Coordinates of C-alpha atoms in Angstrom, one line a residue:
Chain U
M1 CA 70.8 52.6 72.5
K2 CA 73.3 50.4 75.1
D3 CA 71.7 52.0 77.4
R4 CA 67.7 51.8 76.6
K5 CA 68.7 48.3 76.3
D6 CA 70.2 48.7 79.9
I7 CA 66.6 50.5 81.1
A8 CA 64.7 47.7 79.5
D9 CA 66.8 44.7 81.0
S10 CA 66.9 45.4 84.7
I11 CA 62.9 46.4 84.1
M12 CA 61.9 42.6 82.2
E13 CA 64.6 41.4 85.0
K14 CA 62.6 43.2 88.3
I15 CA 59.6 42.2 86.7
E16 CA 60.4 38.2 86.8
R17 CA 62.8 38.5 89.8
E18 CA 59.9 39.7 91.6
S19 CA 57.2 37.9 89.9
I20 CA 54.9 40.4 89.2
K21 CA 52.3 40.5 87.8
P22 CA 49.5 43.2 86.1
K23 CA 46.9 43.7 88.2
P24 CA 43.9 41.7 87.0
R25 CA 40.6 43.1 85.4
W26 CA 38.0 42.8 87.6
E27 CA 40.0 44.9 90.3
F28 CA 39.5 47.9 88.6
L29 CA 36.0 47.2 86.6
L30 CA 35.6 46.5 90.8
K31 CA 36.9 50.0 91.6
N32 CA 35.8 51.6 88.6
Y33 CA 32.0 49.6 89.7
S34 CA 32.2 50.8 92.9
I35 CA 32.7 54.8 92.2
W36 CA 29.2 54.9 90.2
F37 CA 27.8 52.9 92.7
T38 CA 28.5 55.3 95.7
G39 CA 28.4 58.7 93.2
I40 CA 24.7 57.5 92.4
L41 CA 24.0 56.8 96.0
A42 CA 25.1 60.4 96.4
V43 CA 22.9 61.6 94.5
V44 CA 19.5 60.2 94.9
V45 CA 20.4 60.8 99.2
G46 CA 21.1 63.9 98.2
S47 CA 17.5 64.2 96.0
V48 CA 15.3 62.5 98.9
A49 CA 17.2 65.3 101.6
T50 CA 15.6 67.6 98.7
S51 CA 12.2 66.8 98.5
S52 CA 12.5 66.1 102.9
I53 CA 13.6 70.1 102.6
I54 CA 10.2 70.6 99.1
F55 CA 8.6 69.1 102.6
A56 CA 9.4 71.1 104.7
I57 CA 9.0 74.5 102.6
R58 CA 6.2 73.5 101.1
N59 CA 4.2 73.5 104.6
A60 CA 6.2 75.8 107.3
D61 CA 2.9 78.3 106.4
W62 CA 5.1 80.8 105.3
F63 CA 1.1 83.0 105.4
L64 CA 1.6 83.3 109.6
Y65 CA 4.7 83.8 110.2
R66 CA 3.7 87.5 111.3
R67 CA 1.1 85.4 113.9
L68 CA 4.1 82.7 114.3
S69 CA 7.2 84.9 114.7
D70 CA 8.4 88.4 115.0
S71 CA 10.0 88.4 112.1
F72 CA 10.9 87.0 109.0
L73 CA 13.7 86.1 109.1
I74 CA 13.7 84.8 112.6
H75 CA 10.5 82.9 110.5
V76 CA 12.9 81.6 107.4
F77 CA 15.8 80.5 110.9
K78 CA 12.6 78.1 113.3
V79 CA 10.8 76.7 109.6
M80 CA 14.0 76.5 107.7
P81 CA 15.1 71.6 107.6
F82 CA 19.4 72.4 108.1
L83 CA 18.9 69.5 109.3
W84 CA 18.2 68.1 105.4
I85 CA 19.9 70.9 103.9
G86 CA 23.3 70.0 105.7
F87 CA 22.4 65.6 104.2
L88 CA 21.9 67.9 101.1
V89 CA 25.2 69.5 100.8
L90 CA 27.0 66.5 103.0
F91 CA 26.3 64.2 100.0
V92 CA 26.6 67.0 97.0
L93 CA 30.0 67.2 98.2
I94 CA 30.1 62.6 98.1
A95 CA 29.1 62.7 94.9
I96 CA 31.1 65.6 93.1
Y97 CA 33.8 63.9 94.4
Q98 CA 33.1 60.6 93.2
I99 CA 32.0 61.8 90.2
K100 CA 35.5 63.1 89.4
H101 CA 37.4 60.2 90.0
T102 CA 34.8 58.5 87.8
K103 CA 37.5 57.6 84.4
R104 CA 35.7 60.9 82.7
G105 CA 34.9 62.4 85.4
Y106 CA 38.0 65.1 84.4
K107 CA 36.8 66.4 81.6
Y108 CA 33.9 68.4 83.2
S109 CA 34.0 71.3 85.1
L110 CA 33.8 71.5 88.7
A111 CA 30.4 73.9 88.2
I112 CA 29.0 71.0 85.3
I113 CA 29.5 68.9 88.2
V114 CA 27.9 71.0 90.4
L115 CA 24.8 72.3 89.2
G116 CA 24.2 69.2 87.6
N117 CA 24.4 67.6 90.6
I118 CA 21.9 69.9 92.4
F119 CA 20.2 70.1 88.8
V120 CA 19.4 66.2 89.4
S121 CA 18.5 66.2 92.8
M122 CA 15.7 69.2 91.9
I123 CA 14.3 67.3 89.7
L124 CA 14.4 64.2 91.1
G125 CA 14.1 65.1 94.3
S126 CA 10.6 67.4 93.6
V127 CA 9.2 63.7 92.0
L128 CA 10.0 62.0 95.3
Y129 CA 8.3 64.9 97.0
V130 CA 5.1 64.4 95.2
F131 CA 5.3 61.1 95.7
G132 CA 5.4 61.4 98.8
F133 CA 9.0 60.0 99.6
G134 CA 9.8 63.6 102.1
H135 CA 6.9 63.7 104.2
L136 CA 8.0 59.5 104.9
I137 CA 11.6 60.6 106.2
D138 CA 10.9 63.5 107.4
V139 CA 8.1 61.2 110.0
Y140 CA 10.7 58.6 109.4
A141 CA 13.2 60.7 110.9
G142 CA 10.8 62.2 113.7
R143 CA 11.1 58.6 115.5
F144 CA 14.4 57.4 114.9
V145 CA 16.4 60.2 115.1
P146 CA 16.8 62.1 118.5
S147 CA 15.5 65.9 118.9
Y148 CA 14.2 65.5 115.4
Q149 CA 10.8 66.9 115.4
A150 CA 8.4 65.4 113.0
I151 CA 7.6 68.4 110.9
E152 CA 3.8 66.8 110.9
E153 CA 3.7 67.4 114.3
R154 CA 5.9 70.2 114.7
R155 CA 2.7 72.6 112.3
E156 CA -0.2 70.2 114.8
E157 CA 1.4 72.0 117.2
M158 CA 2.0 75.2 115.7
W159 CA -2.1 75.4 114.5
T160 CA -3.3 74.1 117.7
Q161 CA -2.2 77.6 119.8
P162 CA -6.1 79.3 120.3
E163 CA -4.7 82.0 122.3
N164 CA -2.3 83.3 119.2
G165 CA -5.7 81.8 117.1
L166 CA -4.3 79.8 115.7
L167 CA -6.4 76.5 115.9
A168 CA -6.9 73.0 113.5
G169 CA -8.0 69.5 114.3
I170 CA -11.2 67.2 113.7
V171 CA -14.5 69.0 112.6
L172 CA -16.8 66.3 115.1
G173 CA -19.5 67.8 113.9
T174 CA -22.0 70.9 112.8
S175 CA -25.1 73.1 113.2
T176 CA -26.7 75.9 111.5
K177 CA -24.8 78.4 113.6
D178 CA -21.5 76.6 114.4
V179 CA -19.0 73.3 114.2
L180 CA -17.6 71.1 116.5
L181 CA -14.0 71.0 116.5
Q182 CA -11.6 68.1 118.2
D183 CA -8.2 70.4 118.2
F184 CA -5.2 67.6 117.3
A185 CA -4.4 68.1 121.9
G186 CA -8.0 66.3 122.6
G187 CA -9.6 69.7 123.1
T188 CA -13.6 70.7 121.9
W189 CA -14.2 73.8 120.5
N190 CA -17.8 75.7 119.9
I191 CA -16.2 77.1 116.5
T192 CA -19.0 80.1 115.4
M193 CA -19.1 80.9 111.4
D194 CA -21.0 84.0 112.1
K195 CA -17.6 87.0 110.7
L196 CA -16.7 83.4 107.6
K197 CA -17.3 84.4 103.6
P198 CA -19.7 82.1 101.6
V199 CA -16.4 80.4 100.9
D200 CA -15.3 79.4 104.1
V201 CA -18.8 77.9 105.6
I202 CA -18.8 75.4 102.7
I203 CA -15.3 74.3 103.7
L204 CA -16.2 74.1 107.4
S205 CA -18.8 72.0 106.7
L206 CA -17.7 69.8 103.9
A207 CA -13.8 69.6 105.7
Q208 CA -13.1 66.7 107.2
E209 CA -9.9 68.3 108.7
V210 CA -9.5 72.3 109.2
A211 CA -7.2 74.8 109.7
V212 CA -9.1 77.8 111.3
V213 CA -7.5 81.1 112.1
G214 CA -10.3 83.5 114.8
N215 CA -10.3 84.5 118.2
V216 CA -10.7 82.6 121.5
I217 CA -14.2 84.0 122.7
S218 CA -14.6 81.8 125.9
T219 CA -12.8 78.0 127.6
S220 CA -14.1 76.6 124.6
T221 CA -16.0 79.3 121.6
F222 CA -13.7 79.6 119.0
E223 CA -14.3 82.7 116.4
A224 CA -13.3 81.3 113.1
C225 CA -12.3 84.5 110.5
A226 CA -10.8 82.2 108.3
V227 CA -10.9 78.5 107.3
R228 CA -8.9 76.5 104.8
P229 CA -9.2 72.5 105.0
W230 CA -6.4 71.0 107.2
N231 CA -4.5 69.7 104.8
I232 CA 0.4 68.2 104.4
F233 CA 1.4 69.1 101.0
G234 CA 3.1 66.4 100.0
E235 CA 2.0 64.4 102.0
H236 CA 2.9 60.1 101.3
A237 CA -0.4 57.8 100.4
P238 CA 0.3 55.1 101.9
M239 CA 0.4 57.3 105.4
R240 CA -3.3 59.7 105.0
K241 CA -4.1 56.3 105.2
A242 CA -3.3 54.7 107.8
R243 CA -4.3 57.7 109.3
H244 CA -7.4 57.6 108.0
K245 CA -8.2 54.4 109.2
E246 CA -6.9 55.8 113.0
M247 CA -9.8 58.2 112.7
I248 CA -12.3 56.7 111.4
E249 CA -11.3 52.9 114.6
Q250 CA -11.4 56.7 116.8
G251 CA -14.9 56.8 115.7
R252 CA -13.6 60.1 115.2
R253 CA -14.8 60.3 110.8
R254 CA -17.5 62.5 110.1
W255 CA -18.4 61.1 106.4
E256 CA -18.6 57.7 108.4
S257 CA -21.6 58.1 110.0
E258 CA -22.5 61.0 107.0
F259 CA -22.2 59.1 103.9
F260 CA -22.1 55.4 104.9
E261 CA -24.7 55.2 107.1
N262 CA -26.2 52.1 104.7
D263 CA -23.0 50.8 104.6
V264 CA -23.0 47.3 107.0
P265 CA -19.4 47.9 108.8
G266 CA -19.0 44.0 109.7
S267 CA -18.9 43.2 106.0
R268 CA -16.8 46.6 105.1
N269 CA -13.5 45.7 103.1
P270 CA -11.2 48.4 105.5
D271 CA -8.8 48.9 102.8
E272 CA -11.4 49.4 100.1
F273 CA -13.8 51.1 102.7
I274 CA -11.5 54.2 103.5
D275 CA -9.5 54.3 100.0
K276 CA -13.6 55.1 99.8
V277 CA -13.9 57.1 102.1
L278 CA -10.9 59.6 101.7
M279 CA -12.7 60.2 98.0
R280 CA -15.8 60.8 99.2
G281 CA -14.3 63.1 101.5
G282 CA -12.4 64.7 99.0
D283 CA -15.0 64.6 96.5
V284 CA -18.0 66.0 98.9
L285 CA -16.0 69.3 99.3
K286 CA -15.8 69.8 95.8
E287 CA -18.5 69.5 95.1
G288 CA -20.0 71.9 97.8
L289 CA -17.6 74.9 96.7
R290 CA -18.7 74.1 93.4
Q291 CA -22.8 74.4 93.6
G292 CA -21.7 77.7 95.9
G293 CA -19.6 79.3 92.8
Y294 CA -16.0 78.6 93.9
G295 CA -13.6 76.9 91.6
E296 CA -10.6 74.7 94.0
R297 CA -7.7 77.4 93.2
N298 CA -5.6 78.6 96.2
L299 CA -8.7 75.9 98.2
F300 CA -5.3 75.5 101.1
D301 CA -4.3 79.3 101.2
L302 CA -6.6 81.4 103.4
R303 CA -8.4 84.6 102.5
S304 CA -7.5 85.8 105.6
I305 CA -5.6 85.2 109.4
E306 CA -6.7 88.5 110.7
C307 CA -9.9 88.6 112.1
D308 CA -10.5 92.7 112.1
E309 CA -9.5 92.6 109.2
V310 CA -12.2 90.5 108.4
A311 CA -15.0 92.2 110.0
S312 CA -13.9 96.0 109.0
S313 CA -14.1 94.4 104.7
S314 CA -18.1 92.7 106.7
Q315 CA -18.8 96.1 107.6
E316 CA -17.6 98.2 104.2
S317 CA -19.6 95.5 102.3
Q318 CA -22.4 96.0 104.4
A319 CA -21.9 99.7 104.1
D320 CA -22.2 99.6 100.0
Chain Z
M1 CA 61.3 40.4 68.8
N2 CA 60.1 42.8 66.2
C3 CA 57.7 44.7 67.6
E4 CA 58.1 48.6 65.5
K5 CA 55.2 48.1 63.3
M6 CA 52.9 47.3 65.6
T7 CA 50.5 50.2 67.4
D8 CA 50.6 49.9 71.9
E9 CA 47.4 48.9 71.4
E10 CA 47.8 45.7 69.7
L11 CA 51.9 45.7 72.1
V12 CA 49.2 45.4 74.7
E13 CA 47.8 42.9 73.8
L14 CA 50.7 40.8 73.1
V15 CA 52.0 41.4 76.7
F16 CA 49.6 39.3 78.3
E17 CA 50.2 36.6 76.6
N18 CA 53.4 37.1 76.5
K19 CA 55.1 39.8 79.2
A20 CA 58.7 39.9 76.7
Y21 CA 56.8 42.5 74.6
F22 CA 56.7 45.3 77.1
S23 CA 60.6 45.4 76.7
C24 CA 59.2 47.4 73.7
I25 CA 56.6 49.6 75.2
V26 CA 59.8 50.3 77.1
F27 CA 62.2 50.9 74.4
R28 CA 60.2 53.1 72.9
Y29 CA 58.5 55.3 75.0
E30 CA 61.9 54.9 77.6
K31 CA 63.9 58.0 75.8
K32 CA 60.2 60.0 75.9
L33 CA 60.0 60.3 79.6
K34 CA 63.6 61.1 80.4
R35 CA 63.4 63.4 78.7
Y36 CA 59.6 64.6 79.9
I37 CA 60.8 63.6 83.6
R38 CA 63.7 65.9 83.3
R39 CA 61.6 68.8 82.2
I40 CA 59.1 69.0 84.6
T41 CA 61.6 67.3 87.3
N42 CA 65.2 69.0 88.8
L43 CA 65.6 65.9 89.3
S44 CA 69.5 63.8 89.1
E45 CA 70.4 61.9 86.5
E46 CA 70.6 58.6 88.3
D47 CA 66.5 59.7 89.8
I48 CA 64.9 60.0 87.5
D49 CA 66.3 56.3 85.7
D50 CA 64.2 55.5 89.3
V51 CA 61.5 57.3 88.8
L52 CA 61.2 55.8 85.2
Q53 CA 62.2 52.4 86.6
E54 CA 58.9 52.7 88.9
I55 CA 56.8 54.7 86.0
F56 CA 57.1 51.3 83.2
I57 CA 56.1 48.2 86.7
K58 CA 53.5 50.7 87.8
V59 CA 51.9 51.1 83.5
Y60 CA 53.3 47.1 83.8
T61 CA 51.4 46.0 86.8
N62 CA 48.2 48.3 85.7
L63 CA 48.3 47.3 82.5
H64 CA 44.8 45.8 82.8
G65 CA 43.3 49.4 84.3
F66 CA 44.4 51.1 79.9
D67 CA 41.9 52.4 79.0
T68 CA 41.1 52.1 75.2
D69 CA 39.1 55.4 74.7
L70 CA 42.5 56.9 75.3
T71 CA 45.3 56.9 73.2
F72 CA 48.5 54.6 75.3
S73 CA 50.6 57.9 74.9
S74 CA 48.1 59.5 76.8
W75 CA 47.8 56.9 79.2
I76 CA 51.9 56.2 79.7
Y77 CA 52.4 60.1 80.0
R78 CA 49.7 60.7 82.8
I79 CA 51.4 57.8 84.7
A80 CA 54.5 59.2 83.9
Y81 CA 53.3 62.7 85.4
N82 CA 51.8 61.3 87.9
T83 CA 54.6 59.9 89.1
A84 CA 57.1 61.9 89.0
I85 CA 55.3 65.4 90.6
S86 CA 54.8 62.1 93.4
I87 CA 58.3 61.4 94.4
H88 CA 59.1 65.5 93.5
R89 CA 56.5 66.4 95.9
K90 CA 57.9 63.3 98.9
R91 CA 60.7 65.0 98.7
E92 CA 59.5 68.6 99.4
A93 CA 61.0 70.1 96.4
R94 CA 59.8 72.5 93.9
P95 CA 60.0 70.9 90.4
E96 CA 62.4 73.0 88.4
G97 CA 62.2 71.2 85.4
H98 CA 66.5 71.3 82.6
M99 CA 65.1 71.8 79.6
I100 CA 68.6 71.6 78.7
D101 CA 67.3 69.9 75.6
A102 CA 65.0 72.1 74.2
P103 CA 65.7 72.5 70.9
D104 CA 65.3 75.7 68.7
E105 CA 62.8 74.6 66.7
V106 CA 61.2 74.3 69.9
L107 CA 62.0 77.9 71.4
I108 CA 61.2 79.2 68.2
N109 CA 57.4 77.5 68.5
I110 CA 57.1 78.9 71.8
V111 CA 58.3 81.6 71.3
G112 CA 55.7 82.5 67.7
E113 CA 52.9 81.3 70.3
T114 CA 53.5 84.3 72.7
D115 CA 53.9 86.0 70.0
V116 CA 57.5 87.6 70.6
E117 CA 59.4 88.8 67.5
K118 CA 60.7 86.0 66.1
E119 CA 63.7 87.2 64.3
V120 CA 66.1 86.6 67.2
D121 CA 69.7 84.9 67.8
V122 CA 68.9 81.5 68.9
Q123 CA 71.2 81.6 71.6
Y124 CA 69.8 85.2 73.7
L125 CA 66.8 83.2 73.8
R126 CA 67.4 80.1 74.6
K127 CA 69.0 81.8 77.9
H128 CA 66.5 84.1 79.3
L129 CA 63.3 82.2 77.8
L130 CA 64.8 79.0 79.6
E131 CA 64.9 80.9 82.6
A132 CA 61.7 82.4 82.4
M133 CA 60.1 78.9 81.7
E134 CA 61.8 77.9 85.2
S135 CA 59.9 80.9 87.1
I136 CA 56.3 80.5 86.3
S137 CA 54.4 78.2 88.2
Q138 CA 54.0 74.8 87.8
K139 CA 51.1 74.5 86.4
Y140 CA 51.5 76.1 84.1
K141 CA 54.8 75.2 83.0
D142 CA 52.8 71.3 83.6
V143 CA 50.6 72.9 80.3
L144 CA 53.4 74.5 78.4
V145 CA 55.8 71.4 78.3
L146 CA 53.3 69.2 77.3
R147 CA 51.8 71.8 74.4
F148 CA 55.7 72.8 73.3
F149 CA 58.9 70.6 73.8
E150 CA 56.0 67.2 73.7
E151 CA 53.6 68.8 71.4
K152 CA 51.1 66.9 72.4
E153 CA 47.0 69.1 71.6
Y154 CA 44.6 69.9 74.2
Q155 CA 43.4 66.6 74.2
E156 CA 46.1 64.9 74.8
I157 CA 46.7 67.4 77.0
S158 CA 43.3 67.4 79.0
D159 CA 44.5 63.6 79.1
I160 CA 48.1 63.3 80.2
L161 CA 46.8 65.9 83.1
Q162 CA 43.6 65.2 83.6
K163 CA 42.0 68.9 83.4
P164 CA 39.3 69.6 81.8
P165 CA 39.4 70.5 78.3
G166 CA 38.0 74.1 78.4
S167 CA 41.0 74.5 81.6
V168 CA 44.1 73.3 79.1
A169 CA 43.2 75.3 76.6
T170 CA 42.3 78.3 79.4
L171 CA 45.8 77.5 82.0
I172 CA 48.0 77.3 78.3
N173 CA 47.1 80.9 77.4
R174 CA 47.3 81.9 80.3
A175 CA 50.6 80.4 81.0
K176 CA 52.2 82.0 77.8
K177 CA 50.8 85.5 79.3
Q178 CA 52.4 84.8 82.3
L179 CA 55.9 83.5 80.3
K180 CA 55.9 86.8 78.2
K181 CA 56.0 88.8 82.0
E182 CA 59.3 86.8 83.2
F183 CA 60.0 86.7 79.3
I184 CA 60.6 90.7 79.3
R185 CA 61.2 90.2 83.5
Q186 CA 64.1 88.2 82.6
G187 CA 66.2 90.5 80.9
Y188 CA 64.6 90.2 77.6
S189 CA 63.3 93.9 77.1
Q190 CA 60.7 95.2 75.9
Y191 CA 62.2 97.0 72.9
D192 CA 64.0 93.5 71.5
Y193 CA 60.0 92.7 72.8
E194 CA 58.4 95.1 70.5
R195 CA 61.3 94.8 68.2

């Protein structure tokens, strides 16, 4: 009993002598909140990285890997967003560490925390991707991160290889036999439509921007074998608007002359006009496909990436 | 100061009003924690008193951080475990508890849990079982000490060691298996074991 009293006494004496006081409650609250805040922030940053990963993977033009790379693996290596994957891993690790250090963190196994974290990042990242955050982050990274090439820019470069049969750009005008196209590098091309299927002709005639697979016939003539509308998957809507606004300002917008002839340019509200143009552009293409008896499904998939295949198949159909 | 009938949580609230009530907490846990530290470390009695003092000072300074979702007992054991292990590691020695005050019923209880025949000589059992306990990994010893010597429930062990309850159950199962192996290796023959 004496022993017990001695220890209690010595502790109470020490508390008195050294004026030891309980730490204030706010210190614990602050610590707790900062752990949660950092953890949630890490999950959000991880989700943003996920949206950029989805954006990169979705816009990797997988079906073209034979034209663009020696093998599928090399293509994977070329298009994989390693920076964002690194970011995701880093912030998932930070989030796991923070979650483990919350008051209840120890109750959950590491596997549950890791899988839960990845699951949340995937869900939130997918939502962010749908709303165009992957695109937005990628564009800003392209502007501000040294040696980072934005995916949009990389794709435009990738599709400006007429010598390899790839060409994309803005349709400036159409006739019954060919189309005038300005590629993303500023070059002008006549695109011939002889080898195209009817659905490709509709796309080429009505879409504002197109991607074309084919062959260079002469210095400024390109024989198209397959066409699809140029599309950025997971595109950030305000950025698309800005891009089209720029095109209109540069006079490269086909809808302006074809569908808004009665508008008085000076009286237009620019934002409303662009909204109208974007909506109208999509509607025109959809309507064209509907009238031609084609669905919108797989609209952005190229039906063929080899001219020969198209040529032989068209020969076969003629023979039939 | 009469505080015997008060709960730990009531005492904590009273300490904020009058620090003298903290001595009641010290009285209540001093003996238990001293025994616990002795079991999980190989510190001398003097050192144990120092560790004990450090534990109670930590408890006092962190009283506002007491998580009322836990029992006070789990919270104070957690501080005791972390402090004792941390001091022990600083001294770069492998924790080797003394186990000198294991009551007979505790030994019988462990034996029952490890499927070893219960009807054996207690002194014989004490010698081999305690030797086996000294030989197993620290993580296994930590859970066995809490489960059988401190008689804590799985949830309490989870709260004290800050491990998921599922991991505690797994650790205890593995610990019992390792203990059984060591028990036999230490001289408690297979014949005795199967008797």
